[in-house]
Amino acid sequence: MIRLRHADFLRLNQAIELVHAEAGPRRLFGQLSRAVMLAISAETVCFDGYDLSGRIGHLGAYPEGLFGADDFPLLGNHIVEHPLFPAIMEQRRSEPLRTSDFCRMPQYFRTTLFNAFYRPLALTHHMILGLELTDYGWVTCALARRRRNFTEADRQVLHLLKPHVQVAVRHARTVARLQTQPPAAPEMALLTELTARETHVLTLLSRGLTDKEIGQQSGISTRTVQNHLQNIYSKLGVTNRTAALGQVLGRGAY
């Protein structure tokens, strides 16, 4: 059993906080990539989805722009050469795996995949996590480093971060679906126990506004918005914003 250091737990806690921070669908996987890199030092973190034919759909990365749209056809043509491909894509193993777990690195360095795609970026070592994500299917979270391998402690941290990523994606997709519904009417019987201010805050929430944006439109601080939300949750008998929206839109608690 790997024993993590105090510093590892501090970085993990910071990463978890960022994972659960609000992010719209377009920024979600970029934010998740940043969170993973915060927990585990790497040159890049990249989330990609795969369809049934194995084609790659890029979801997000950190830093942004390291890989361009023209790079992915090349990656797709040679991805089967990656030592982790059978375990991740065919066997669908869901624990964090390192390139060095499956082959000697000099062998990997002779592949077309490495020399055409990763060598120009000096990315030599990978750790990849396979994830089954709501509405996205099978997704990989790939970390890459230059000239240094990932440790067993890195593997354990990524394993601990995995369920938080899955919950964050599920939460974001639920919010996105709820926000496509019409805003709640203030006179609904469900809202009769709310004050006028709380009803206003909940209506703005149903339109997809963040706490900061609600505060700006209402002329109150973000902290006051959060206090109103806690009162709303208590009165509606829920524990989070997704469940509150579900109650208002007749979708049930999350």
JSON list of N, CA and C in Angstrom, two decimals, residues 156-222:
[
{"chain": "A", "resi": 156, "resn": "GLN", "atom": "N", "xyz": [-1.79, 6.44, -7.32]},
{"chain": "A", "resi": 156, "resn": "GLN", "atom": "CA", "xyz": [-2.77, 6.42, -6.23]},
{"chain": "A", "resi": 156, "resn": "GLN", "atom": "C", "xyz": [-3.57, 7.72, -6.19]},
{"chain": "A", "resi": 157, "resn": "VAL", "atom": "N", "xyz": [-2.91, 8.84, -6.39]},
{"chain": "A", "resi": 157, "resn": "VAL", "atom": "CA", "xyz": [-3.61, 10.13, -6.39]},
{"chain": "A", "resi": 157, "resn": "VAL", "atom": "C", "xyz": [-4.64, 10.17, -7.52]},
{"chain": "A", "resi": 158, "resn": "LEU", "atom": "N", "xyz": [-4.26, 9.71, -8.72]},
{"chain": "A", "resi": 158, "resn": "LEU", "atom": "CA", "xyz": [-5.20, 9.72, -9.83]},
{"chain": "A", "resi": 158, "resn": "LEU", "atom": "C", "xyz": [-6.38, 8.79, -9.55]},
{"chain": "A", "resi": 159, "resn": "HIS", "atom": "N", "xyz": [-6.11, 7.67, -8.92]},
{"chain": "A", "resi": 159, "resn": "HIS", "atom": "CA", "xyz": [-7.18, 6.75, -8.54]},
{"chain": "A", "resi": 159, "resn": "HIS", "atom": "C", "xyz": [-8.16, 7.42, -7.57]},
{"chain": "A", "resi": 160, "resn": "LEU", "atom": "N", "xyz": [-7.65, 8.19, -6.61]},
{"chain": "A", "resi": 160, "resn": "LEU", "atom": "CA", "xyz": [-8.51, 8.87, -5.65]},
{"chain": "A", "resi": 160, "resn": "LEU", "atom": "C", "xyz": [-9.31, 10.01, -6.29]},
{"chain": "A", "resi": 161, "resn": "LEU", "atom": "N", "xyz": [-8.75, 10.60, -7.34]},
{"chain": "A", "resi": 161, "resn": "LEU", "atom": "CA", "xyz": [-9.42, 11.72, -8.00]},
{"chain": "A", "resi": 161, "resn": "LEU", "atom": "C", "xyz": [-10.53, 11.24, -8.95]},
{"chain": "A", "resi": 162, "resn": "LYS", "atom": "N", "xyz": [-10.42, 10.00, -9.41]},
{"chain": "A", "resi": 162, "resn": "LYS", "atom": "CA", "xyz": [-11.34, 9.48, -10.43]},
{"chain": "A", "resi": 162, "resn": "LYS", "atom": "C", "xyz": [-12.82, 9.65, -10.09]},
{"chain": "A", "resi": 163, "resn": "PRO", "atom": "N", "xyz": [-13.32, 9.22, -8.92]},
{"chain": "A", "resi": 163, "resn": "PRO", "atom": "CA", "xyz": [-14.77, 9.35, -8.66]},
{"chain": "A", "resi": 163, "resn": "PRO", "atom": "C", "xyz": [-15.24, 10.80, -8.64]},
{"chain": "A", "resi": 164, "resn": "HIS", "atom": "N", "xyz": [-14.37, 11.72, -8.27]},
{"chain": "A", "resi": 164, "resn": "HIS", "atom": "CA", "xyz": [-14.75, 13.13, -8.26]},
{"chain": "A", "resi": 164, "resn": "HIS", "atom": "C", "xyz": [-14.94, 13.63, -9.69]},
{"chain": "A", "resi": 165, "resn": "VAL", "atom": "N", "xyz": [-14.10, 13.19, -10.60]},
{"chain": "A", "resi": 165, "resn": "VAL", "atom": "CA", "xyz": [-14.25, 13.56, -12.01]},
{"chain": "A", "resi": 165, "resn": "VAL", "atom": "C", "xyz": [-15.58, 13.03, -12.54]},
{"chain": "A", "resi": 166, "resn": "GLN", "atom": "N", "xyz": [-15.90, 11.79, -12.23]},
{"chain": "A", "resi": 166, "resn": "GLN", "atom": "CA", "xyz": [-17.15, 11.20, -12.71]},
{"chain": "A", "resi": 166, "resn": "GLN", "atom": "C", "xyz": [-18.37, 11.94, -12.18]},
{"chain": "A", "resi": 167, "resn": "VAL", "atom": "N", "xyz": [-18.34, 12.30, -10.90]},
{"chain": "A", "resi": 167, "resn": "VAL", "atom": "CA", "xyz": [-19.46, 13.04, -10.31]},
{"chain": "A", "resi": 167, "resn": "VAL", "atom": "C", "xyz": [-19.57, 14.43, -10.92]},
{"chain": "A", "resi": 168, "resn": "ALA", "atom": "N", "xyz": [-18.45, 15.09, -11.14]},
{"chain": "A", "resi": 168, "resn": "ALA", "atom": "CA", "xyz": [-18.46, 16.44, -11.71]},
{"chain": "A", "resi": 168, "resn": "ALA", "atom": "C", "xyz": [-19.05, 16.45, -13.11]},
{"chain": "A", "resi": 169, "resn": "VAL", "atom": "N", "xyz": [-18.71, 15.45, -13.92]},
{"chain": "A", "resi": 169, "resn": "VAL", "atom": "CA", "xyz": [-19.26, 15.37, -15.27]},
{"chain": "A", "resi": 169, "resn": "VAL", "atom": "C", "xyz": [-20.76, 15.10, -15.22]},
{"chain": "A", "resi": 170, "resn": "ARG", "atom": "N", "xyz": [-21.18, 14.18, -14.36]},
{"chain": "A", "resi": 170, "resn": "ARG", "atom": "CA", "xyz": [-22.61, 13.89, -14.23]},
{"chain": "A", "resi": 170, "resn": "ARG", "atom": "C", "xyz": [-23.38, 15.13, -13.77]},
{"chain": "A", "resi": 171, "resn": "HIS", "atom": "N", "xyz": [-22.81, 15.84, -12.82]},
{"chain": "A", "resi": 171, "resn": "HIS", "atom": "CA", "xyz": [-23.44, 17.07, -12.32]},
{"chain": "A", "resi": 171, "resn": "HIS", "atom": "C", "xyz": [-23.56, 18.11, -13.43]},
{"chain": "A", "resi": 172, "resn": "ALA", "atom": "N", "xyz": [-22.49, 18.33, -14.18]},
{"chain": "A", "resi": 172, "resn": "ALA", "atom": "CA", "xyz": [-22.49, 19.33, -15.23]},
{"chain": "A", "resi": 172, "resn": "ALA", "atom": "C", "xyz": [-23.50, 19.00, -16.32]},
{"chain": "A", "resi": 173, "resn": "ARG", "atom": "N", "xyz": [-23.61, 17.73, -16.69]},
{"chain": "A", "resi": 173, "resn": "ARG", "atom": "CA", "xyz": [-24.56, 17.35, -17.72]},
{"chain": "A", "resi": 173, "resn": "ARG", "atom": "C", "xyz": [-26.00, 17.50, -17.23]},
{"chain": "A", "resi": 174, "resn": "THR", "atom": "N", "xyz": [-26.24, 17.19, -15.96]},
{"chain": "A", "resi": 174, "resn": "THR", "atom": "CA", "xyz": [-27.58, 17.35, -15.40]},
{"chain": "A", "resi": 174, "resn": "THR", "atom": "C", "xyz": [-27.98, 18.82, -15.40]},
{"chain": "A", "resi": 175, "resn": "VAL", "atom": "N", "xyz": [-27.07, 19.68, -14.97]},
{"chain": "A", "resi": 175, "resn": "VAL", "atom": "CA", "xyz": [-27.35, 21.12, -14.96]},
{"chain": "A", "resi": 175, "resn": "VAL", "atom": "C", "xyz": [-27.62, 21.62, -16.37]},
{"chain": "A", "resi": 176, "resn": "ALA", "atom": "N", "xyz": [-26.84, 21.16, -17.34]},
{"chain": "A", "resi": 176, "resn": "ALA", "atom": "CA", "xyz": [-27.02, 21.60, -18.72]},
{"chain": "A", "resi": 176, "resn": "ALA", "atom": "C", "xyz": [-28.40, 21.20, -19.24]},
{"chain": "A", "resi": 177, "resn": "ARG", "atom": "N", "xyz": [-28.84, 20.00, -18.91]},
{"chain": "A", "resi": 177, "resn": "ARG", "atom": "CA", "xyz": [-30.17, 19.56, -19.35]},
{"chain": "A", "resi": 177, "resn": "ARG", "atom": "C", "xyz": [-31.27, 20.37, -18.67]},
{"chain": "A", "resi": 178, "resn": "LEU", "atom": "N", "xyz": [-31.12, 20.62, -17.38]},
{"chain": "A", "resi": 178, "resn": "LEU", "atom": "CA", "xyz": [-32.14, 21.38, -16.66]},
{"chain": "A", "resi": 178, "resn": "LEU", "atom": "C", "xyz": [-32.24, 22.81, -17.16]},
{"chain": "A", "resi": 179, "resn": "GLN", "atom": "N", "xyz": [-31.11, 23.36, -17.57]},
{"chain": "A", "resi": 179, "resn": "GLN", "atom": "CA", "xyz": [-31.11, 24.75, -18.01]},
{"chain": "A", "resi": 179, "resn": "GLN", "atom": "C", "xyz": [-31.76, 24.94, -19.37]},
{"chain": "A", "resi": 180, "resn": "THR", "atom": "N", "xyz": [-32.03, 23.86, -20.09]},
{"chain": "A", "resi": 180, "resn": "THR", "atom": "CA", "xyz": [-32.73, 23.97, -21.36]},
{"chain": "A", "resi": 180, "resn": "THR", "atom": "C", "xyz": [-34.24, 24.08, -21.16]},
{"chain": "A", "resi": 181, "resn": "GLN", "atom": "N", "xyz": [-34.70, 23.85, -19.91]},
{"chain": "A", "resi": 181, "resn": "GLN", "atom": "CA", "xyz": [-36.12, 23.95, -19.61]},
{"chain": "A", "resi": 181, "resn": "GLN", "atom": "C", "xyz": [-36.48, 25.40, -19.32]},
{"chain": "A", "resi": 182, "resn": "PRO", "atom": "N", "xyz": [-37.76, 25.79, -19.48]},
{"chain": "A", "resi": 182, "resn": "PRO", "atom": "CA", "xyz": [-38.18, 27.16, -19.17]},
{"chain": "A", "resi": 182, "resn": "PRO", "atom": "C", "xyz": [-37.92, 27.51, -17.72]},
{"chain": "A", "resi": 183, "resn": "PRO", "atom": "N", "xyz": [-37.60, 28.76, -17.41]},
{"chain": "A", "resi": 183, "resn": "PRO", "atom": "CA", "xyz": [-37.38, 29.17, -16.03]},
{"chain": "A", "resi": 183, "resn": "PRO", "atom": "C", "xyz": [-38.63, 28.91, -15.18]},
{"chain": "A", "resi": 184, "resn": "ALA", "atom": "N", "xyz": [-38.39, 28.65, -13.93]},
{"chain": "A", "resi": 184, "resn": "ALA", "atom": "CA", "xyz": [-39.50, 28.37, -13.01]},
{"chain": "A", "resi": 184, "resn": "ALA", "atom": "C", "xyz": [-40.36, 29.60, -12.80]},
{"chain": "A", "resi": 185, "resn": "ALA", "atom": "N", "xyz": [-41.65, 29.40, -12.70]},
{"chain": "A", "resi": 185, "resn": "ALA", "atom": "CA", "xyz": [-42.57, 30.51, -12.42]},
{"chain": "A", "resi": 185, "resn": "ALA", "atom": "C", "xyz": [-42.59, 30.79, -10.92]},
{"chain": "A", "resi": 186, "resn": "PRO", "atom": "N", "xyz": [-42.42, 32.03, -10.50]},
{"chain": "A", "resi": 186, "resn": "PRO", "atom": "CA", "xyz": [-42.36, 32.35, -9.07]},
{"chain": "A", "resi": 186, "resn": "PRO", "atom": "C", "xyz": [-43.62, 31.95, -8.31]},
{"chain": "A", "resi": 187, "resn": "GLU", "atom": "N", "xyz": [-44.79, 31.88, -9.00]},
{"chain": "A", "resi": 187, "resn": "GLU", "atom": "CA", "xyz": [-46.02, 31.59, -8.27]},
{"chain": "A", "resi": 187, "resn": "GLU", "atom": "C", "xyz": [-46.25, 30.10, -8.06]},
{"chain": "A", "resi": 188, "resn": "MET", "atom": "N", "xyz": [-45.33, 29.23, -8.51]},
{"chain": "A", "resi": 188, "resn": "MET", "atom": "CA", "xyz": [-45.52, 27.80, -8.33]},
{"chain": "A", "resi": 188, "resn": "MET", "atom": "C", "xyz": [-45.68, 27.47, -6.85]},
{"chain": "A", "resi": 189, "resn": "ALA", "atom": "N", "xyz": [-46.56, 26.51, -6.55]},
{"chain": "A", "resi": 189, "resn": "ALA", "atom": "CA", "xyz": [-46.84, 26.14, -5.16]},
{"chain": "A", "resi": 189, "resn": "ALA", "atom": "C", "xyz": [-45.57, 25.68, -4.45]},
{"chain": "A", "resi": 190, "resn": "LEU", "atom": "N", "xyz": [-44.65, 25.07, -5.23]},
{"chain": "A", "resi": 190, "resn": "LEU", "atom": "CA", "xyz": [-43.42, 24.58, -4.63]},
{"chain": "A", "resi": 190, "resn": "LEU", "atom": "C", "xyz": [-42.61, 25.70, -4.00]},
{"chain": "A", "resi": 191, "resn": "LEU", "atom": "N", "xyz": [-42.80, 26.93, -4.48]},
{"chain": "A", "resi": 191, "resn": "LEU", "atom": "CA", "xyz": [-41.96, 28.04, -4.05]},
{"chain": "A", "resi": 191, "resn": "LEU", "atom": "C", "xyz": [-42.65, 28.94, -3.03]},
{"chain": "A", "resi": 192, "resn": "THR", "atom": "N", "xyz": [-43.82, 28.56, -2.55]},
{"chain": "A", "resi": 192, "resn": "THR", "atom": "CA", "xyz": [-44.58, 29.47, -1.69]},
{"chain": "A", "resi": 192, "resn": "THR", "atom": "C", "xyz": [-43.87, 29.78, -0.38]},
{"chain": "A", "resi": 193, "resn": "GLU", "atom": "N", "xyz": [-42.98, 28.92, 0.07]},
{"chain": "A", "resi": 193, "resn": "GLU", "atom": "CA", "xyz": [-42.28, 29.17, 1.32]},
{"chain": "A", "resi": 193, "resn": "GLU", "atom": "C", "xyz": [-41.06, 30.06, 1.13]},
{"chain": "A", "resi": 194, "resn": "LEU", "atom": "N", "xyz": [-40.69, 30.35, -0.10]},
{"chain": "A", "resi": 194, "resn": "LEU", "atom": "CA", "xyz": [-39.51, 31.17, -0.35]},
{"chain": "A", "resi": 194, "resn": "LEU", "atom": "C", "xyz": [-39.86, 32.65, -0.26]},
{"chain": "A", "resi": 195, "resn": "THR", "atom": "N", "xyz": [-38.89, 33.44, 0.17]},
{"chain": "A", "resi": 195, "resn": "THR", "atom": "CA", "xyz": [-39.07, 34.89, 0.16]},
{"chain": "A", "resi": 195, "resn": "THR", "atom": "C", "xyz": [-38.95, 35.39, -1.27]},
{"chain": "A", "resi": 196, "resn": "ALA", "atom": "N", "xyz": [-39.31, 36.65, -1.48]},
{"chain": "A", "resi": 196, "resn": "ALA", "atom": "CA", "xyz": [-39.22, 37.23, -2.82]},
{"chain": "A", "resi": 196, "resn": "ALA", "atom": "C", "xyz": [-37.77, 37.21, -3.32]},
{"chain": "A", "resi": 197, "resn": "ARG", "atom": "N", "xyz": [-36.84, 37.50, -2.43]},
{"chain": "A", "resi": 197, "resn": "ARG", "atom": "CA", "xyz": [-35.43, 37.50, -2.82]},
{"chain": "A", "resi": 197, "resn": "ARG", "atom": "C", "xyz": [-34.96, 36.09, -3.17]},
{"chain": "A", "resi": 198, "resn": "GLU", "atom": "N", "xyz": [-35.39, 35.12, -2.37]},
{"chain": "A", "resi": 198, "resn": "GLU", "atom": "CA", "xyz": [-34.99, 33.73, -2.64]},
{"chain": "A", "resi": 198, "resn": "GLU", "atom": "C", "xyz": [-35.58, 33.24, -3.95]},
{"chain": "A", "resi": 199, "resn": "THR", "atom": "N", "xyz": [-36.83, 33.62, -4.24]},
{"chain": "A", "resi": 199, "resn": "THR", "atom": "CA", "xyz": [-37.46, 33.24, -5.51]},
{"chain": "A", "resi": 199, "resn": "THR", "atom": "C", "xyz": [-36.70, 33.86, -6.67]},
{"chain": "A", "resi": 200, "resn": "HIS", "atom": "N", "xyz": [-36.28, 35.11, -6.51]},
{"chain": "A", "resi": 200, "resn": "HIS", "atom": "CA", "xyz": [-35.52, 35.80, -7.56]},
{"chain": "A", "resi": 200, "resn": "HIS", "atom": "C", "xyz": [-34.18, 35.09, -7.79]},
{"chain": "A", "resi": 201, "resn": "VAL", "atom": "N", "xyz": [-33.50, 34.74, -6.72]},
{"chain": "A", "resi": 201, "resn": "VAL", "atom": "CA", "xyz": [-32.21, 34.05, -6.84]},
{"chain": "A", "resi": 201, "resn": "VAL", "atom": "C", "xyz": [-32.40, 32.70, -7.53]},
{"chain": "A", "resi": 202, "resn": "LEU", "atom": "N", "xyz": [-33.45, 31.97, -7.17]},
{"chain": "A", "resi": 202, "resn": "LEU", "atom": "CA", "xyz": [-33.68, 30.66, -7.77]},
{"chain": "A", "resi": 202, "resn": "LEU", "atom": "C", "xyz": [-34.03, 30.78, -9.25]},
{"chain": "A", "resi": 203, "resn": "THR", "atom": "N", "xyz": [-34.77, 31.80, -9.62]},
{"chain": "A", "resi": 203, "resn": "THR", "atom": "CA", "xyz": [-35.10, 32.03, -11.03]},
{"chain": "A", "resi": 203, "resn": "THR", "atom": "C", "xyz": [-33.84, 32.30, -11.84]},
{"chain": "A", "resi": 204, "resn": "LEU", "atom": "N", "xyz": [-32.96, 33.13, -11.31]},
{"chain": "A", "resi": 204, "resn": "LEU", "atom": "CA", "xyz": [-31.70, 33.41, -12.01]},
{"chain": "A", "resi": 204, "resn": "LEU", "atom": "C", "xyz": [-30.84, 32.15, -12.10]},
{"chain": "A", "resi": 205, "resn": "LEU", "atom": "N", "xyz": [-30.86, 31.34, -11.04]},
{"chain": "A", "resi": 205, "resn": "LEU", "atom": "CA", "xyz": [-30.12, 30.09, -11.04]},
{"chain": "A", "resi": 205, "resn": "LEU", "atom": "C", "xyz": [-30.61, 29.18, -12.16]},
{"chain": "A", "resi": 206, "resn": "SER", "atom": "N", "xyz": [-31.93, 29.14, -12.36]},
{"chain": "A", "resi": 206, "resn": "SER", "atom": "CA", "xyz": [-32.51, 28.27, -13.39]},
{"chain": "A", "resi": 206, "resn": "SER", "atom": "C", "xyz": [-32.14, 28.73, -14.79]},
{"chain": "A", "resi": 207, "resn": "ARG", "atom": "N", "xyz": [-31.68, 29.95, -14.93]},
{"chain": "A", "resi": 207, "resn": "ARG", "atom": "CA", "xyz": [-31.25, 30.46, -16.24]},
{"chain": "A", "resi": 207, "resn": "ARG", "atom": "C", "xyz": [-29.77, 30.18, -16.50]},
{"chain": "A", "resi": 208, "resn": "GLY", "atom": "N", "xyz": [-29.12, 29.49, -15.57]},
{"chain": "A", "resi": 208, "resn": "GLY", "atom": "CA", "xyz": [-27.73, 29.09, -15.78]},
{"chain": "A", "resi": 208, "resn": "GLY", "atom": "C", "xyz": [-26.69, 30.07, -15.28]},
{"chain": "A", "resi": 209, "resn": "LEU", "atom": "N", "xyz": [-27.09, 31.07, -14.49]},
{"chain": "A", "resi": 209, "resn": "LEU", "atom": "CA", "xyz": [-26.15, 32.05, -13.98]},
{"chain": "A", "resi": 209, "resn": "LEU", "atom": "C", "xyz": [-25.33, 31.46, -12.83]},
{"chain": "A", "resi": 210, "resn": "THR", "atom": "N", "xyz": [-24.09, 31.90, -12.73]},
{"chain": "A", "resi": 210, "resn": "THR", "atom": "CA", "xyz": [-23.25, 31.51, -11.60]},
{"chain": "A", "resi": 210, "resn": "THR", "atom": "C", "xyz": [-23.60, 32.35, -10.38]},
{"chain": "A", "resi": 211, "resn": "ASP", "atom": "N", "xyz": [-23.04, 31.98, -9.22]},
{"chain": "A", "resi": 211, "resn": "ASP", "atom": "CA", "xyz": [-23.29, 32.75, -7.99]},
{"chain": "A", "resi": 211, "resn": "ASP", "atom": "C", "xyz": [-22.87, 34.20, -8.18]},
{"chain": "A", "resi": 212, "resn": "LYS", "atom": "N", "xyz": [-21.72, 34.40, -8.82]},
{"chain": "A", "resi": 212, "resn": "LYS", "atom": "CA", "xyz": [-21.21, 35.76, -9.01]},
{"chain": "A", "resi": 212, "resn": "LYS", "atom": "C", "xyz": [-22.14, 36.56, -9.91]},
{"chain": "A", "resi": 213, "resn": "GLU", "atom": "N", "xyz": [-22.62, 35.93, -11.00]},
{"chain": "A", "resi": 213, "resn": "GLU", "atom": "CA", "xyz": [-23.52, 36.63, -11.92]},
{"chain": "A", "resi": 213, "resn": "GLU", "atom": "C", "xyz": [-24.86, 36.93, -11.27]},
{"chain": "A", "resi": 214, "resn": "ILE", "atom": "N", "xyz": [-25.36, 36.02, -10.45]},
{"chain": "A", "resi": 214, "resn": "ILE", "atom": "CA", "xyz": [-26.61, 36.28, -9.72]},
{"chain": "A", "resi": 214, "resn": "ILE", "atom": "C", "xyz": [-26.43, 37.48, -8.80]},
{"chain": "A", "resi": 215, "resn": "GLY", "atom": "N", "xyz": [-25.29, 37.54, -8.10]},
{"chain": "A", "resi": 215, "resn": "GLY", "atom": "CA", "xyz": [-25.03, 38.66, -7.22]},
{"chain": "A", "resi": 215, "resn": "GLY", "atom": "C", "xyz": [-24.98, 39.98, -7.97]},
{"chain": "A", "resi": 216, "resn": "GLN", "atom": "N", "xyz": [-24.34, 39.98, -9.15]},
{"chain": "A", "resi": 216, "resn": "GLN", "atom": "CA", "xyz": [-24.23, 41.20, -9.93]},
{"chain": "A", "resi": 216, "resn": "GLN", "atom": "C", "xyz": [-25.61, 41.69, -10.39]},
{"chain": "A", "resi": 217, "resn": "GLN", "atom": "N", "xyz": [-26.47, 40.75, -10.82]},
{"chain": "A", "resi": 217, "resn": "GLN", "atom": "CA", "xyz": [-27.80, 41.15, -11.27]},
{"chain": "A", "resi": 217, "resn": "GLN", "atom": "C", "xyz": [-28.72, 41.56, -10.12]},
{"chain": "A", "resi": 218, "resn": "SER", "atom": "N", "xyz": [-28.43, 41.03, -8.94]},
{"chain": "A", "resi": 218, "resn": "SER", "atom": "CA", "xyz": [-29.30, 41.30, -7.78]},
{"chain": "A", "resi": 218, "resn": "SER", "atom": "C", "xyz": [-28.77, 42.42, -6.89]},
{"chain": "A", "resi": 219, "resn": "GLY", "atom": "N", "xyz": [-27.54, 42.87, -7.14]},
{"chain": "A", "resi": 219, "resn": "GLY", "atom": "CA", "xyz": [-26.95, 43.92, -6.32]},
{"chain": "A", "resi": 219, "resn": "GLY", "atom": "C", "xyz": [-26.54, 43.45, -4.95]},
{"chain": "A", "resi": 220, "resn": "ILE", "atom": "N", "xyz": [-26.17, 42.17, -4.83]},
{"chain": "A", "resi": 220, "resn": "ILE", "atom": "CA", "xyz": [-25.73, 41.63, -3.54]},
{"chain": "A", "resi": 220, "resn": "ILE", "atom": "C", "xyz": [-24.41, 40.90, -3.74]},
{"chain": "A", "resi": 221, "resn": "SER", "atom": "N", "xyz": [-23.74, 40.58, -2.64]},
{"chain": "A", "resi": 221, "resn": "SER", "atom": "CA", "xyz": [-22.45, 39.90, -2.73]},
{"chain": "A", "resi": 221, "resn": "SER", "atom": "C", "xyz": [-22.63, 38.42, -3.05]},
{"chain": "A", "resi": 222, "resn": "THR", "atom": "N", "xyz": [-21.55, 37.82, -3.54]},
{"chain": "A", "resi": 222, "resn": "THR", "atom": "CA", "xyz": [-21.58, 36.38, -3.82]},
{"chain": "A", "resi": 222, "resn": "THR", "atom": "C", "xyz": [-21.85, 35.60, -2.55]}
]
